[in-house]
PDB file of C-alpha atoms and ligand atoms in Angstrom:
ATOM      1  CA  MET A   1       0.000   0.000   0.000  1.00 66.00           C
ATOM      2  CA  THR A   2       1.362   3.453  -0.901  1.00 77.00           C
ATOM      3  CA  PRO A   3       1.756   5.604   2.206  1.00 79.00           C
ATOM      4  CA  THR A   4      -0.655   8.547   2.251  1.00 77.00           C
ATOM      5  CA  GLN A   5       0.449  10.177   5.501  1.00 78.00           C
ATOM      6  CA  HIS A   6       3.499  12.081   6.650  1.00 89.00           C
ATOM      7  CA  GLY A   7       5.250  10.150   9.436  1.00 96.00           C
ATOM      8  CA  LYS A   8       7.123   6.883   9.203  1.00 97.00           C
ATOM      9  CA  LEU A   9       7.873   3.883  11.394  1.00 98.00           C
ATOM     10  CA  VAL A  10      10.952   1.653  11.217  1.00 98.00           C
ATOM     11  CA  CYS A  11      11.284  -1.193  13.733  1.00 98.00           C
ATOM     12  CA  VAL A  12      14.858  -2.333  14.323  1.00 97.00           C
ATOM     13  CA  GLY A  13      16.589  -4.957  16.452  1.00 96.00           C
ATOM     14  CA  THR A  14      19.695  -4.219  18.493  1.00 95.00           C
ATOM     15  CA  GLY A  15      20.902  -7.842  18.577  1.00 95.00           C
ATOM     16  CA  MET A  16      21.479  -9.764  21.786  1.00 95.00           C
ATOM     17  CA  ARG A  17      24.859  -8.195  22.442  1.00 89.00           C
ATOM     18  CA  MET A  18      25.080  -4.518  21.743  1.00 73.00           C
ATOM     19  CA  ALA A  19      28.699  -4.435  20.688  1.00 74.00           C
ATOM     20  CA  GLY A  20      28.830  -5.807  17.188  1.00 87.00           C
ATOM     21  CA  GLN A  21      25.349  -7.244  16.698  1.00 93.00           C
ATOM     22  CA  LEU A  22      23.618  -4.114  15.445  1.00 93.00           C
ATOM     23  CA  THR A  23      23.378  -3.831  11.661  1.00 95.00           C
ATOM     24  CA  PRO A  24      24.718  -0.644  10.025  1.00 95.00           C
ATOM     25  CA  LEU A  25      21.237   0.059   8.619  1.00 97.00           C
ATOM     26  CA  ALA A  26      19.573  -0.220  12.047  1.00 96.00           C
ATOM     27  CA  ARG A  27      22.243   2.039  13.525  1.00 96.00           C
ATOM     28  CA  SER A  28      21.689   4.642  10.845  1.00 97.00           C
ATOM     29  CA  TYR A  29      17.920   4.742  11.596  1.00 97.00           C
ATOM     30  CA  ILE A  30      18.637   5.034  15.336  1.00 97.00           C
ATOM     31  CA  GLU A  31      20.918   8.000  14.668  1.00 97.00           C
ATOM     32  CA  THR A  32      18.753   9.827  12.147  1.00 97.00           C
ATOM     33  CA  ALA A  33      15.156   9.213  13.297  1.00 98.00           C
ATOM     34  CA  ASP A  34      13.331  12.123  14.924  1.00 98.00           C
ATOM     35  CA  VAL A  35      12.653   9.902  17.906  1.00 98.00           C
ATOM     36  CA  VAL A  36      13.741   6.443  19.112  1.00 97.00           C
ATOM     37  CA  VAL A  37      11.101   4.572  21.100  1.00 97.00           C
ATOM     38  CA  ALA A  38      12.645   1.561  22.776  1.00 95.00           C
ATOM     39  CA  ALA A  39      12.098  -1.397  25.084  1.00 87.00           C
ATOM     40  CA  VAL A  40      15.720  -2.438  25.615  1.00 87.00           C
ATOM     41  CA  PRO A  41      16.332  -3.956  29.075  1.00 86.00           C
ATOM     42  CA  ASN A  42      20.155  -3.978  29.015  1.00 86.00           C
ATOM     43  CA  ARG A  43      21.164  -0.715  30.718  1.00 86.00           C
ATOM     44  CA  PHE A  44      24.429  -0.309  28.794  1.00 87.00           C
ATOM     45  CA  ALA A  45      22.601  -0.755  25.502  1.00 88.00           C
ATOM     46  CA  ARG A  46      19.941   1.687  26.684  1.00 90.00           C
ATOM     47  CA  LYS A  47      22.520   4.307  27.639  1.00 92.00           C
ATOM     48  CA  TRP A  48      24.202   3.940  24.259  1.00 91.00           C
ATOM     49  CA  LEU A  49      20.878   4.363  22.452  1.00 93.00           C
ATOM     50  CA  GLN A  50      20.003   7.411  24.553  1.00 94.00           C
ATOM     51  CA  ASP A  51      23.347   8.993  23.688  1.00 95.00           C
ATOM     52  CA  ILE A  52      23.055   8.648  19.934  1.00 95.00           C
ATOM     53  CA  ALA A  53      19.278   9.197  19.504  1.00 97.00           C
ATOM     54  CA  LYS A  54      17.958  12.718  18.822  1.00 97.00           C
ATOM     55  CA  GLN A  55      15.107  12.008  21.257  1.00 97.00           C
ATOM     56  CA  TYR A  56      14.540   8.849  23.310  1.00 96.00           C
ATOM     57  CA  ILE A  57      11.328   7.441  24.770  1.00 96.00           C
ATOM     58  CA  CYS A  58      11.750   4.422  27.051  1.00 93.00           C
ATOM     59  CA  LEU A  59       8.891   1.925  27.137  1.00 92.00           C
ATOM     60  CA  LEU A  60      10.228  -0.209  29.981  1.00 87.00           C
ATOM     61  CA  ASP A  61       8.208   1.549  32.713  1.00 84.00           C
ATOM     62  CA  TYR A  62       5.045   0.349  31.011  1.00 85.00           C
ATOM     63  CA  TYR A  63       5.725  -3.113  32.448  1.00 75.00           C
ATOM     64  CA  ALA A  64       4.557  -1.679  35.799  1.00 70.00           C
ATOM     65  CA  ASP A  65       1.059  -1.941  34.237  1.00 63.00           C
ATOM     66  CA  CYS A  66       1.219  -5.646  34.911  1.00 63.00           C
ATOM     67  CA  ASP A  67       0.878  -4.906  38.640  1.00 63.00           C
ATOM     68  CA  ILE A  68      -2.450  -3.168  38.057  1.00 62.00           C
ATOM     69  CA  GLU A  69      -5.500  -5.276  38.834  1.00 62.00           C
ATOM     70  CA  GLY A  70      -7.268  -6.487  35.696  1.00 61.00           C
ATOM     71  CA  LYS A  71      -4.367  -5.729  33.311  1.00 68.00           C
ATOM     72  CA  ASP A  72      -2.481  -8.463  31.542  1.00 76.00           C
ATOM     73  CA  ARG A  73       0.662  -8.410  29.406  1.00 81.00           C
ATOM     74  CA  LEU A  74      -1.362  -7.840  26.234  1.00 87.00           C
ATOM     75  CA  ASP A  75      -2.741  -4.526  27.625  1.00 89.00           C
ATOM     76  CA  THR A  76       0.834  -3.431  28.298  1.00 90.00           C
ATOM     77  CA  TYR A  77       1.976  -4.327  24.783  1.00 91.00           C
ATOM     78  CA  GLN A  78      -0.993  -2.462  23.276  1.00 93.00           C
ATOM     79  CA  ARG A  79      -0.118   0.619  25.314  1.00 93.00           C
ATOM     80  CA  MET A  80       3.483   0.443  24.084  1.00 95.00           C
ATOM     81  CA  SER A  81       2.302   0.122  20.484  1.00 96.00           C
ATOM     82  CA  ALA A  82      -0.066   3.085  20.980  1.00 96.00           C
ATOM     83  CA  THR A  83       2.833   5.261  22.210  1.00 96.00           C
ATOM     84  CA  ILE A  84       4.825   4.412  19.085  1.00 97.00           C
ATOM     85  CA  LEU A  85       1.789   5.261  16.926  1.00 97.00           C
ATOM     86  CA  ASP A  86       1.257   8.641  18.629  1.00 97.00           C
ATOM     87  CA  GLU A  87       4.762   9.672  17.565  1.00 97.00           C
ATOM     88  CA  VAL A  88       4.168   8.509  13.974  1.00 98.00           C
ATOM     89  CA  ARG A  89       0.849  10.400  13.854  1.00 97.00           C
ATOM     90  CA  ALA A  90       2.733  13.534  14.902  1.00 97.00           C
ATOM     91  CA  GLY A  91       4.478  13.317  11.512  1.00 96.00           C
ATOM     92  CA  LYS A  92       7.829  12.095  12.834  1.00 97.00           C
ATOM     93  CA  THR A  93      10.207   9.453  11.546  1.00 97.00           C
ATOM     94  CA  VAL A  94      10.071   6.992  14.424  1.00 98.00           C
ATOM     95  CA  CYS A  95      12.597   4.256  15.052  1.00 98.00           C
ATOM     96  CA  ALA A  96      11.217   1.601  17.424  1.00 98.00           C
ATOM     97  CA  ALA A  97      14.096  -0.438  18.842  1.00 96.00           C
ATOM     98  CA  PHE A  98      13.857  -3.848  20.501  1.00 95.00           C
ATOM     99  CA  TYR A  99      16.593  -6.191  21.624  1.00 95.00           C
ATOM    100  CA  GLY A 100      17.314  -9.224  19.455  1.00 96.00           C
ATOM    101  CA  HIS A 101      15.173  -9.351  16.324  1.00 97.00           C
ATOM    102  CA  PRO A 102      12.314  -6.836  16.493  1.00 97.00           C
ATOM    103  CA  GLY A 103       9.804  -9.325  15.120  1.00 97.00           C
ATOM    104  CA  ILE A 104      10.714 -12.544  16.953  1.00 97.00           C
ATOM    105  CA  PHE A 105       8.635 -13.037  20.094  1.00 94.00           C
ATOM    106  CA  ALA A 106       8.140  -9.271  20.051  1.00 92.00           C
ATOM    107  CA  CYS A 107       4.471  -8.605  19.273  1.00 94.00           C
ATOM    108  CA  ILE A 108       4.675  -4.828  19.904  1.00 96.00           C
ATOM    109  CA  SER A 109       6.502  -4.164  16.638  1.00 97.00           C
ATOM    110  CA  HIS A 110       4.046  -6.313  14.650  1.00 97.00           C
ATOM    111  CA  MET A 111       1.077  -4.495  16.260  1.00 97.00           C
ATOM    112  CA  ALA A 112       2.583  -1.054  15.633  1.00 97.00           C
ATOM    113  CA  ILE A 113       3.460  -1.789  11.991  1.00 98.00           C
ATOM    114  CA  GLU A 114      -0.014  -3.165  11.260  1.00 97.00           C
ATOM    115  CA  ALA A 115      -1.706  -0.167  12.895  1.00 97.00           C
ATOM    116  CA  ALA A 116       0.590   2.349  11.164  1.00 97.00           C
ATOM    117  CA  ARG A 117      -0.018   0.837   7.729  1.00 97.00           C
ATOM    118  CA  ALA A 118      -3.779   0.728   8.355  1.00 97.00           C
ATOM    119  CA  GLU A 119      -3.651   4.499   8.958  1.00 96.00           C
ATOM    120  CA  GLY A 120      -1.706   5.107   5.737  1.00 96.00           C
ATOM    121  CA  PHE A 121       1.807   5.505   7.179  1.00 97.00           C
ATOM    122  CA  SER A 122       4.959   3.915   5.828  1.00 97.00           C
ATOM    123  CA  ALA A 123       6.073   1.175   8.235  1.00 98.00           C
ATOM    124  CA  GLU A 124       8.758  -1.478   7.941  1.00 98.00           C
ATOM    125  CA  MET A 125      10.787  -3.923  10.009  1.00 98.00           C
ATOM    126  CA  LEU A 126      14.511  -4.543   9.695  1.00 98.00           C
ATOM    127  CA  PRO A 127      15.862  -7.918  10.828  1.00 97.00           C
ATOM    128  CA  GLY A 128      18.161  -8.232  13.827  1.00 97.00           C
ATOM    129  CA  ILE A 129      20.202 -10.998  15.467  1.00 97.00           C
ATOM    130  CA  SER A 130      17.883 -13.024  17.709  1.00 98.00           C
ATOM    131  CA  ALA A 131      18.474 -15.418  20.607  1.00 98.00           C
ATOM    132  CA  GLU A 132      17.848 -18.243  18.137  1.00 98.00           C
ATOM    133  CA  ASP A 133      20.636 -16.999  15.858  1.00 98.00           C
ATOM    134  CA  CYS A 134      23.015 -16.895  18.816  1.00 98.00           C
ATOM    135  CA  LEU A 135      22.102 -20.375  20.009  1.00 98.00           C
ATOM    136  CA  VAL A 136      22.719 -21.856  16.575  1.00 98.00           C
ATOM    137  CA  ALA A 137      26.203 -20.337  16.693  1.00 97.00           C
ATOM    138  CA  ASP A 138      27.014 -21.091  20.356  1.00 98.00           C
ATOM    139  CA  LEU A 139      25.603 -24.617  20.509  1.00 98.00           C
ATOM    140  CA  GLY A 140      26.765 -25.531  17.006  1.00 97.00           C
ATOM    141  CA  VAL A 141      23.371 -26.863  15.956  1.00 96.00           C
ATOM    142  CA  ASP A 142      22.320 -26.587  12.319  1.00 95.00           C
ATOM    143  CA  PRO A 143      18.506 -26.429  12.000  1.00 95.00           C
ATOM    144  CA  GLY A 144      18.952 -27.944   8.543  1.00 95.00           C
ATOM    145  CA  ARG A 145      20.289 -31.222   9.931  1.00 96.00           C
ATOM    146  CA  THR A 146      17.169 -32.482  11.699  1.00 96.00           C
ATOM    147  CA  GLY A 147      14.710 -29.625  11.173  1.00 97.00           C
ATOM    148  CA  MET A 148      13.703 -27.271  13.955  1.00 97.00           C
ATOM    149  CA  GLN A 149      10.529 -26.576  15.916  1.00 98.00           C
ATOM    150  CA  SER A 150      10.405 -23.291  17.786  1.00 97.00           C
ATOM    151  CA  MET A 151       7.549 -22.107  20.006  1.00 97.00           C
ATOM    152  CA  GLU A 152       6.638 -20.401  23.246  1.00 97.00           C
ATOM    153  CA  ALA A 153       6.683 -22.749  26.259  1.00 97.00           C
ATOM    154  CA  THR A 154       3.179 -21.913  27.528  1.00 96.00           C
ATOM    155  CA  GLN A 155       1.757 -22.160  24.014  1.00 96.00           C
ATOM    156  CA  PHE A 156       3.281 -25.638  23.764  1.00 97.00           C
ATOM    157  CA  MET A 157       1.667 -26.545  27.098  1.00 97.00           C
ATOM    158  CA  ILE A 158      -1.870 -25.268  26.606  1.00 97.00           C
ATOM    159  CA  PHE A 159      -2.467 -26.157  22.971  1.00 97.00           C
ATOM    160  CA  GLU A 160      -2.520 -29.560  21.353  1.00 97.00           C
ATOM    161  CA  ARG A 161       0.792 -29.586  19.488  1.00 95.00           C
ATOM    162  CA  ARG A 162       2.323 -32.439  17.553  1.00 95.00           C
ATOM    163  CA  ILE A 163       5.992 -32.531  18.465  1.00 97.00           C
ATOM    164  CA  ASP A 164       8.510 -34.389  16.341  1.00 98.00           C
ATOM    165  CA  PRO A 165      11.212 -35.762  18.693  1.00 98.00           C
ATOM    166  CA  THR A 166      13.507 -36.467  15.720  1.00 98.00           C
ATOM    167  CA  ALA A 167      13.899 -32.691  15.237  1.00 98.00           C
ATOM    168  CA  LEU A 168      15.377 -29.971  17.422  1.00 98.00           C
ATOM    169  CA  LEU A 169      12.817 -28.239  19.690  1.00 98.00           C
ATOM    170  CA  ILE A 170      13.298 -24.728  21.058  1.00 98.00           C
ATOM    171  CA  LEU A 171      10.971 -23.513  23.814  1.00 98.00           C
ATOM    172  CA  TRP A 172      10.977 -19.761  24.479  1.00 98.00           C
ATOM    173  CA  GLN A 173      10.091 -18.058  27.739  1.00 96.00           C
ATOM    174  CA  PRO A 174      10.291 -21.132  29.975  1.00 97.00           C
ATOM    175  CA  TYR A 175      10.597 -18.714  32.953  1.00 96.00           C
ATOM    176  CA  ILE A 176       6.864 -17.976  32.645  1.00 95.00           C
ATOM    177  CA  ALA A 177       5.872 -21.498  31.565  1.00 96.00           C
ATOM    178  CA  GLY A 178       2.267 -22.306  32.425  1.00 94.00           C
ATOM    179  CA  ASP A 179       1.213 -18.801  33.513  1.00 89.00           C
ATOM    180  CA  LEU A 180      -2.414 -18.576  32.389  1.00 88.00           C
ATOM    181  CA  SER A 181      -2.997 -15.130  33.915  1.00 82.00           C
ATOM    182  CA  ARG A 182      -0.531 -13.397  31.538  1.00 76.00           C
ATOM    183  CA  LYS A 183       0.333 -11.186  34.504  1.00 73.00           C
ATOM    184  CA  ARG A 184       3.240 -12.919  36.153  1.00 75.00           C
ATOM    185  CA  PHE A 185       6.905 -12.915  35.256  1.00 78.00           C
ATOM    186  CA  ASP A 186       7.854 -16.196  36.911  1.00 84.00           C
ATOM    187  CA  THR A 187       6.862 -19.837  37.029  1.00 88.00           C
ATOM    188  CA  THR A 188       6.724 -22.570  39.694  1.00 94.00           C
ATOM    189  CA  ALA A 189       8.158 -26.067  40.069  1.00 96.00           C
ATOM    190  CA  ALA A 190       4.601 -27.444  39.806  1.00 96.00           C
ATOM    191  CA  ARG A 191       4.027 -25.733  36.454  1.00 96.00           C
ATOM    192  CA  LEU A 192       7.399 -26.884  35.179  1.00 97.00           C
ATOM    193  CA  GLN A 193       6.473 -30.425  36.224  1.00 98.00           C
ATOM    194  CA  VAL A 194       3.381 -30.122  33.991  1.00 98.00           C
ATOM    195  CA  LEU A 195       5.713 -29.063  31.169  1.00 98.00           C
ATOM    196  CA  VAL A 196       8.001 -32.029  31.842  1.00 98.00           C
ATOM    197  CA  ASP A 197       5.017 -34.412  31.909  1.00 98.00           C
ATOM    198  CA  LYS A 198       3.837 -33.129  28.540  1.00 98.00           C
ATOM    199  CA  LEU A 199       7.328 -33.362  27.037  1.00 98.00           C
ATOM    200  CA  ALA A 200       7.610 -36.894  28.440  1.00 98.00           C
ATOM    201  CA  ARG A 201       4.897 -37.951  25.950  1.00 98.00           C
ATOM    202  CA  ASP A 202       7.607 -37.639  23.284  1.00 98.00           C
ATOM    203  CA  TYR A 203      10.960 -37.689  25.108  1.00 98.00           C
ATOM    204  CA  PRO A 204      12.533 -39.990  27.706  1.00 98.00           C
ATOM    205  CA  LEU A 205      12.811 -38.357  31.149  1.00 98.00           C
ATOM    206  CA  ASP A 206      16.580 -38.836  31.060  1.00 98.00           C
ATOM    207  CA  HIS A 207      16.856 -36.946  27.761  1.00 98.00           C
ATOM    208  CA  PRO A 208      19.500 -34.170  28.014  1.00 98.00           C
ATOM    209  CA  VAL A 209      18.093 -30.673  27.498  1.00 98.00           C
ATOM    210  CA  ILE A 210      20.022 -27.393  27.402  1.00 98.00           C
ATOM    211  CA  LEU A 211      19.377 -24.181  29.342  1.00 98.00           C
ATOM    212  CA  TYR A 212      20.716 -21.559  26.986  1.00 98.00           C
ATOM    213  CA  GLU A 213      21.475 -17.883  27.616  1.00 98.00           C
ATOM    214  CA  ALA A 214      23.326 -15.891  24.967  1.00 97.00           C
ATOM    215  CA  ALA A 215      25.968 -13.508  26.276  1.00 95.00           C
ATOM    216  CA  THR A 216      24.600  -9.973  26.449  1.00 92.00           C
ATOM    217  CA  ASN A 217      27.970  -8.241  26.689  1.00 88.00           C
ATOM    218  CA  PRO A 218      31.422  -9.013  25.277  1.00 86.00           C
ATOM    219  CA  LEU A 219      32.845  -9.980  28.697  1.00 88.00           C
ATOM    220  CA  GLU A 220      30.207 -12.648  29.388  1.00 92.00           C
ATOM    221  CA  GLU A 221      30.209 -16.310  28.359  1.00 96.00           C
ATOM    222  CA  PRO A 222      26.941 -17.852  27.177  1.00 97.00           C
ATOM    223  CA  ARG A 223      25.150 -20.196  29.590  1.00 98.00           C
ATOM    224  CA  MET A 224      24.901 -23.662  28.000  1.00 98.00           C
ATOM    225  CA  GLU A 225      23.886 -25.909  30.876  1.00 98.00           C
ATOM    226  CA  THR A 226      22.862 -29.465  30.086  1.00 98.00           C
ATOM    227  CA  ILE A 227      20.435 -31.099  32.524  1.00 98.00           C
ATOM    228  CA  LEU A 228      18.131 -34.097  32.344  1.00 98.00           C
ATOM    229  CA  LEU A 229      14.562 -33.379  31.304  1.00 98.00           C
ATOM    230  CA  ARG A 230      13.282 -34.742  34.636  1.00 98.00           C
ATOM    231  CA  ASP A 231      15.331 -32.115  36.534  1.00 98.00           C
ATOM    232  CA  LEU A 232      13.757 -29.107  34.816  1.00 98.00           C
ATOM    233  CA  PRO A 233      11.379 -28.220  37.721  1.00 98.00           C
ATOM    234  CA  SER A 234      14.344 -27.517  40.018  1.00 97.00           C
ATOM    235  CA  ALA A 235      16.480 -25.703  37.422  1.00 97.00           C
ATOM    236  CA  VAL A 236      17.288 -21.979  37.592  1.00 97.00           C
ATOM    237  CA  LEU A 237      15.317 -20.283  34.836  1.00 97.00           C
ATOM    238  CA  ASN A 238      15.934 -16.606  34.169  1.00 96.00           C
ATOM    239  CA  GLY A 239      14.064 -14.159  31.970  1.00 93.00           C
ATOM    240  CA  ILE A 240      16.685 -14.735  29.281  1.00 96.00           C
ATOM    241  CA  THR A 241      16.751 -18.556  29.434  1.00 98.00           C
ATOM    242  CA  THR A 242      15.711 -20.492  26.336  1.00 98.00           C
ATOM    243  CA  LEU A 243      15.123 -24.230  26.599  1.00 98.00           C
ATOM    244  CA  VAL A 244      16.773 -26.248  23.846  1.00 98.00           C
ATOM    245  CA  ILE A 245      15.699 -29.854  23.391  1.00 98.00           C
ATOM    246  CA  PRO A 246      17.900 -31.786  20.963  1.00 97.00           C
ATOM    247  CA  ALA A 247      16.408 -34.579  18.858  1.00 98.00           C
ATOM    248  CA  ALA A 248      15.907 -37.735  20.922  1.00 98.00           C
ATOM    249  CA  TYR A 249      15.776 -40.197  18.044  1.00 98.00           C
ATOM    250  CA  PRO A 250      17.385 -40.481  14.580  1.00 97.00           C
ATOM    251  CA  LEU A 251      15.406 -39.539  11.481  1.00 97.00           C
ATOM    252  CA  LYS A 252      13.500 -42.502  10.090  1.00 96.00           C
ATOM    253  CA  LEU A 253      13.000 -42.973   6.346  1.00 97.00           C
ATOM    254  CA  ASP A 254       9.390 -42.843   5.113  1.00 97.00           C
ATOM    255  CA  GLU A 255       9.611 -45.934   2.895  1.00 96.00           C
ATOM    256  CA  ALA A 256       6.119 -45.455   1.403  1.00 97.00           C
ATOM    257  CA  ILE A 257       6.949 -41.934   0.149  1.00 96.00           C
ATOM    258  CA  ILE A 258      10.309 -43.084  -1.179  1.00 95.00           C
ATOM    259  CA  ALA A 259       8.583 -45.938  -3.088  1.00 95.00           C
ATOM    260  CA  GLN A 260       6.066 -43.422  -4.481  1.00 96.00           C
ATOM    261  CA  LEU A 261       8.882 -41.118  -5.638  1.00 95.00           C
ATOM    262  CA  GLN A 262      10.785 -44.003  -7.200  1.00 94.00           C
ATOM    263  CA  ALA A 263       7.678 -45.086  -9.139  1.00 94.00           C
ATOM    264  CA  LEU A 264       7.291 -41.652 -10.771  1.00 93.00           C
ATOM    265  CA  PRO A 265       8.333 -41.369 -14.426  1.00 91.00           C
ATOM    266  CA  GLU A 266      11.492 -39.297 -14.917  1.00 79.00           C
ATOM    267  CA  ALA A 267      10.531 -35.640 -15.399  1.00 65.00           C
ATOM    268  CA  PRO A 268      11.005 -34.617 -19.064  1.00 66.00           C
ATOM    269  CA  LEU A 269      13.933 -32.265 -19.646  1.00 66.00           C
ATOM    270  CA  LEU A 270      12.956 -28.687 -20.488  1.00 64.00           C
ATOM    271  CA  GLU A 271      13.711 -27.925 -24.114  1.00 63.00           C
ATOM    272  CA  ALA A 272      16.210 -25.160 -24.711  1.00 52.00           C
ATOM    273  CA  VAL A 273      14.433 -22.015 -25.852  1.00 46.00           C
TER     274      VAL A 273
HETATM  275  C1  SAM B 301      10.111 -11.567  24.513  1.00 70.25           C
HETATM  276  S1  SAM B 301      11.247 -12.741  23.926  1.00 70.25           S
HETATM  277  C2  SAM B 301      12.347 -11.707  23.040  1.00 70.25           C
HETATM  278  C3  SAM B 301      13.137 -12.419  21.958  1.00 70.25           C
HETATM  279  C4  SAM B 301      13.999 -11.456  21.149  1.00 70.25           C
HETATM  280  N1  SAM B 301      13.162 -10.534  20.399  1.00 70.25           N
HETATM  281  C5  SAM B 301      14.923 -12.183  20.180  1.00 70.25           C
HETATM  282  O1  SAM B 301      14.965 -11.777  19.002  1.00 70.25           O
HETATM  283  O2  SAM B 301      15.613 -13.123  20.563  1.00 70.25           O
HETATM  284  C6  SAM B 301      12.055 -13.200  25.396  1.00 70.25           C
HETATM  285  C7  SAM B 301      12.604 -14.606  25.313  1.00 70.25           C
HETATM  286  O3  SAM B 301      13.677 -14.634  24.393  1.00 70.25           O
HETATM  287  C8  SAM B 301      14.671 -15.529  24.851  1.00 70.25           C
HETATM  288  N2  SAM B 301      15.874 -14.765  25.193  1.00 70.25           N
HETATM  289  C9  SAM B 301      15.964 -13.463  25.513  1.00 70.25           C
HETATM  290  N3  SAM B 301      17.239 -13.129  25.792  1.00 70.25           N
HETATM  291  C10 SAM B 301      17.966 -14.263  25.650  1.00 70.25           C
HETATM  292  C11 SAM B 301      19.336 -14.576  25.810  1.00 70.25           C
HETATM  293  N4  SAM B 301      20.249 -13.678  26.186  1.00 70.25           N
HETATM  294  N5  SAM B 301      19.713 -15.855  25.584  1.00 70.25           N
HETATM  295  C12 SAM B 301      18.828 -16.798  25.211  1.00 70.25           C
HETATM  296  N6  SAM B 301      17.534 -16.558  25.048  1.00 70.25           N
HETATM  297  C13 SAM B 301      17.102 -15.303  25.262  1.00 70.25           C
HETATM  298  C14 SAM B 301      14.118 -16.203  26.120  1.00 70.25           C
HETATM  299  O4  SAM B 301      13.423 -17.386  25.741  1.00 70.25           O
HETATM  300  C15 SAM B 301      13.171 -15.126  26.615  1.00 70.25           C
HETATM  301  O5  SAM B 301      12.197 -15.636  27.484  1.00 70.25           O
END
């Protein structure tokens, strides 16, 4: 859709580790936008953004909403998106910055872009380096080898999902696993036991799983702690922990499909034009 309004939104990611994981294009928008609106929890990254932005609006205080009776996380995210939109409506070039990739497990940017476009503004998202990118590099796992399933831990718990234990499984936000209220920022051993019980439908209880935390500054090492699936309820889960579950079984050939493919006539060669 051709933009009809003055005012523009660009959502960028800062990467997981500020030094070196920000793309030159994202940096240039941060420096040149009229205003940077950001939800970046790392205080060093925040300070850096504040120093190079022309104007800076921090969205982190909005999380206090979650303490208000009757509000859930979705209300907070909508309020953050509305703040971004107000700046766009004022005719500004707005750079909304999020850590990691701005569109991966980051619904605010998707909401804001959809709303901005619906009102006739130009709105786009630039990719950033996500936690998943870092874990591929740190753990040395290639999603192409077995295939990869990636979903939010509570979503995995409360919906009927068909998990393939011959592929890698990544569960995001295990630190709030099983929170149905969408208000809390923690979980309990009992809820994690429910998660383990559900995973045990497809994986042995002594299957090794990895608690992964990408380094968020150049002096840190990533956390890559292997535990047994059965021990998850007593594990230390932080806000930045991602649960990585390697394949439990080797890939198995689908003989029927292979026979079907072998029975097909050879495809005719395309004639040279
Ligand atoms: C709201 S999501 C944000 C994801 C982020 N937009 C990205 O691109 O990676 C928060 C979840 O991302 C994962 N995460 C955030 N920081 C991480 C880190 N340093 N290492 C590993 N996973 C992380 C955790 O699963 C966490 O619960």
